[in-house]
Each structure stands twice: as C-alpha cells, then as structure tokens.
Backbone as JSON Lines, residues from 0, in Angstrom:
{"i":0,"aa":"X","n":[3.46,-21.02,6.02],"ca":[3.52,-19.7,6.61],"c":[4.21,-18.69,5.7]}
{"i":1,"aa":"X","n":[4.6,-19.1,4.51],"ca":[5.28,-18.18,3.61],"c":[4.35,-17.1,3.08]}
{"i":2,"aa":"X","n":[3.06,-17.35,3.13],"ca":[2.12,-16.35,2.64],"c":[1.71,-15.36,3.71]}
{"i":3,"aa":"X","n":[2.15,-15.55,4.95],"ca":[1.84,-14.61,6.02],"c":[2.41,-13.24,5.73]}
{"i":4,"aa":"X","n":[3.62,-13.2,5.19],"ca":[4.27,-11.94,4.86],"c":[3.49,-11.2,3.78]}
{"i":5,"aa":"X","n":[3.12,-11.92,2.74],"ca":[2.38,-11.31,1.62],"c":[1.02,-10.82,2.12]}
{"i":6,"aa":"X","n":[0.36,-11.63,2.94],"ca":[-0.93,-11.24,3.48],"c":[-0.79,-9.97,4.31]}
{"i":7,"aa":"X","n":[0.26,-9.9,5.12],"ca":[0.52,-8.7,5.93],"c":[0.78,-7.49,5.07]}
{"i":8,"aa":"X","n":[1.51,-7.68,3.97],"ca":[1.79,-6.58,3.06],"c":[0.49,-6.04,2.47]}
{"i":9,"aa":"X","n":[-0.38,-6.93,2.02],"ca":[-1.64,-6.5,1.43],"c":[-2.54,-5.83,2.46]}
{"i":10,"aa":"X","n":[-2.57,-6.37,3.67],"ca":[-3.39,-5.76,4.71],"c":[-2.86,-4.38,5.07]}
{"i":11,"aa":"X","n":[-1.54,-4.23,5.11],"ca":[-0.94,-2.93,5.38],"c":[-1.26,-1.92,4.29]}
{"i":12,"aa":"X","n":[-1.19,-2.37,3.05],"ca":[-1.51,-1.48,1.93],"c":[-2.97,-1.06,1.98]}
{"i":13,"aa":"X","n":[-3.85,-2.01,2.32],"ca":[-5.27,-1.69,2.41],"c":[-5.52,-0.69,3.54]}
{"i":14,"aa":"X","n":[-4.87,-0.91,4.68],"ca":[-5.03,0.01,5.81],"c":[-4.52,1.4,5.44]}
{"i":15,"aa":"X","n":[-3.41,1.46,4.73],"ca":[-2.87,2.74,4.28],"c":[-3.81,3.45,3.32]}
{"i":16,"aa":"X","n":[-4.42,2.69,2.43],"ca":[-5.35,3.28,1.47],"c":[-6.58,3.85,2.19]}
{"i":17,"aa":"X","n":[-7.08,3.11,3.17],"ca":[-8.24,3.59,3.94],"c":[-7.87,4.85,4.71]}
{"i":18,"aa":"X","n":[-6.7,4.84,5.35],"ca":[-6.27,6.01,6.1],"c":[-6.08,7.21,5.16]}
{"i":19,"aa":"X","n":[-5.57,6.96,3.97],"ca":[-5.38,8.02,3.0],"c":[-6.72,8.62,2.58]}
{"i":20,"aa":"X","n":[-7.72,7.77,2.37],"ca":[-9.04,8.28,2.0],"c":[-9.67,9.08,3.13]}
{"i":21,"aa":"X","n":[-9.47,8.63,4.36],"ca":[-10.02,9.35,5.5],"c":[-9.35,10.71,5.66]}
{"i":22,"aa":"X","n":[-8.03,10.74,5.46],"ca":[-7.29,11.99,5.62],"c":[-7.51,12.96,4.47]}
{"i":23,"aa":"X","n":[-7.88,12.44,3.31],"ca":[-8.08,13.28,2.13],"c":[-9.53,13.71,2.01]}
{"i":24,"aa":"X","n":[-9.92,14.7,2.78],"ca":[-11.29,15.17,2.68],"c":[-11.45,16.13,1.5]}
{"i":25,"aa":"X","n":[-10.39,16.8,1.11],"ca":[-10.44,17.73,-0.01],"c":[-9.5,17.23,-1.1]}
{"i":26,"aa":"X","n":[-10.05,16.78,-2.22],"ca":[-9.24,16.19,-3.28],"c":[-8.32,17.21,-3.96]}
{"i":27,"aa":"X","n":[-8.7,18.48,-3.94],"ca":[-7.9,19.49,-4.63],"c":[-6.59,19.8,-3.96]}
{"i":28,"aa":"X","n":[-6.53,19.65,-2.66],"ca":[-5.32,19.99,-1.91],"c":[-4.71,18.73,-1.32]}
{"i":29,"aa":"X","n":[-3.43,18.54,-1.56],"ca":[-2.73,17.4,-1.0],"c":[-1.74,17.9,0.03]}
{"i":30,"aa":"X","n":[-1.88,17.42,1.24],"ca":[-0.98,17.82,2.31],"c":[0.29,16.99,2.24]}
{"i":31,"aa":"X","n":[1.29,17.42,2.99],"ca":[2.53,16.66,3.05],"c":[2.27,15.26,3.62]}
{"i":32,"aa":"X","n":[1.37,15.18,4.6],"ca":[1.05,13.87,5.17],"c":[0.38,12.97,4.13]}
{"i":33,"aa":"X","n":[-0.51,13.55,3.32],"ca":[-1.16,12.78,2.27],"c":[-0.18,12.28,1.23]}
{"i":34,"aa":"X","n":[0.75,13.15,0.85],"ca":[1.77,12.75,-0.12],"c":[2.66,11.65,0.44]}
{"i":35,"aa":"X","n":[3.03,11.78,1.72],"ca":[3.86,10.76,2.35],"c":[3.12,9.44,2.43]}
{"i":36,"aa":"X","n":[1.83,9.5,2.77],"ca":[1.01,8.28,2.86],"c":[0.93,7.62,1.49]}
{"i":37,"aa":"X","n":[0.75,8.4,0.44],"ca":[0.67,7.84,-0.91],"c":[1.99,7.21,-1.31]}
{"i":38,"aa":"X","n":[3.1,7.85,-0.97],"ca":[4.42,7.3,-1.28],"c":[4.62,5.96,-0.6]}
{"i":39,"aa":"X","n":[4.26,5.9,0.68],"ca":[4.39,4.64,1.43],"c":[3.49,3.57,0.85]}
{"i":40,"aa":"X","n":[2.26,3.94,0.53],"ca":[1.32,2.97,-0.04],"c":[1.83,2.45,-1.38]}
{"i":41,"aa":"X","n":[2.36,3.32,-2.21],"ca":[2.91,2.91,-3.5],"c":[4.1,1.96,-3.31]}
{"i":42,"aa":"X","n":[4.96,2.27,-2.34],"ca":[6.12,1.42,-2.07],"c":[5.68,0.03,-1.59]}
{"i":43,"aa":"X","n":[4.69,0.0,-0.71],"ca":[4.2,-1.28,-0.2],"c":[3.55,-2.08,-1.33]}
{"i":44,"aa":"X","n":[2.78,-1.42,-2.16],"ca":[2.16,-2.11,-3.3],"c":[3.21,-2.7,-4.23]}
{"i":45,"aa":"X","n":[4.25,-1.92,-4.49],"ca":[5.33,-2.39,-5.36],"c":[6.05,-3.59,-4.75]}
{"i":46,"aa":"X","n":[6.33,-3.5,-3.44],"ca":[7.0,-4.61,-2.76],"c":[6.13,-5.86,-2.76]}
{"i":47,"aa":"X","n":[4.83,-5.68,-2.52],"ca":[3.91,-6.82,-2.5],"c":[3.85,-7.48,-3.87]}
{"i":48,"aa":"X","n":[3.81,-6.68,-4.91],"ca":[3.79,-7.22,-6.27],"c":[5.07,-8.0,-6.55]}
{"i":49,"aa":"X","n":[6.19,-7.46,-6.12],"ca":[7.47,-8.13,-6.33],"c":[7.53,-9.46,-5.58]}
{"i":50,"aa":"X","n":[7.08,-9.45,-4.33],"ca":[7.08,-10.68,-3.54],"c":[6.13,-11.7,-4.15]}
{"i":51,"aa":"X","n":[4.96,-11.27,-4.56],"ca":[3.99,-12.17,-5.17],"c":[4.56,-12.78,-6.44]}
{"i":52,"aa":"X","n":[5.22,-11.96,-7.24],"ca":[5.83,-12.45,-8.48],"c":[6.92,-13.47,-8.17]}
{"i":53,"aa":"X","n":[7.74,-13.19,-7.16],"ca":[8.83,-14.11,-6.78],"c":[8.27,-15.42,-6.27]}
{"i":54,"aa":"X","n":[7.24,-15.39,-5.46],"ca":[6.65,-16.6,-4.92],"c":[5.92,-17.4,-5.98]}
{"i":55,"aa":"X","n":[5.44,-16.72,-7.0],"ca":[4.7,-17.39,-8.07],"c":[5.58,-18.2,-9.0]}
{"i":56,"aa":"X","n":[6.86,-17.97,-8.98],"ca":[7.75,-18.69,-9.92],"c":[8.29,-19.95,-9.32]}
C-alpha cells in the first residue's frame, strides 16, 4: 500500500492539469485562479517526483 500515496499524488496532479486546461480558454490571459492552479500543480508534481525518488532508493 506504499504506492497508494504516490498514485494519489499523480491522479491529483492529472486532475489539476485537466481543470487548468478547462479553465484556460484564453492562453493570452492568465487569471489569478489559473496561476494558483498552476502553482498547486507544480508543487504536487515536485512532491510526487520527490516521493518517487525516495521510494526508488
């Protein structure tokens, strides 16, 4: 069950990316919500990479 956390992290990042694409109808303008979503997605991706690296050793 140690991979449940990592799987959840990846699923959350994927859901965030999909939501970000849906909310970003105009690529030229970034709203505060879009920027916040990107920040959260980046943080989750970074955490998932860190966890994956730690579990891989």
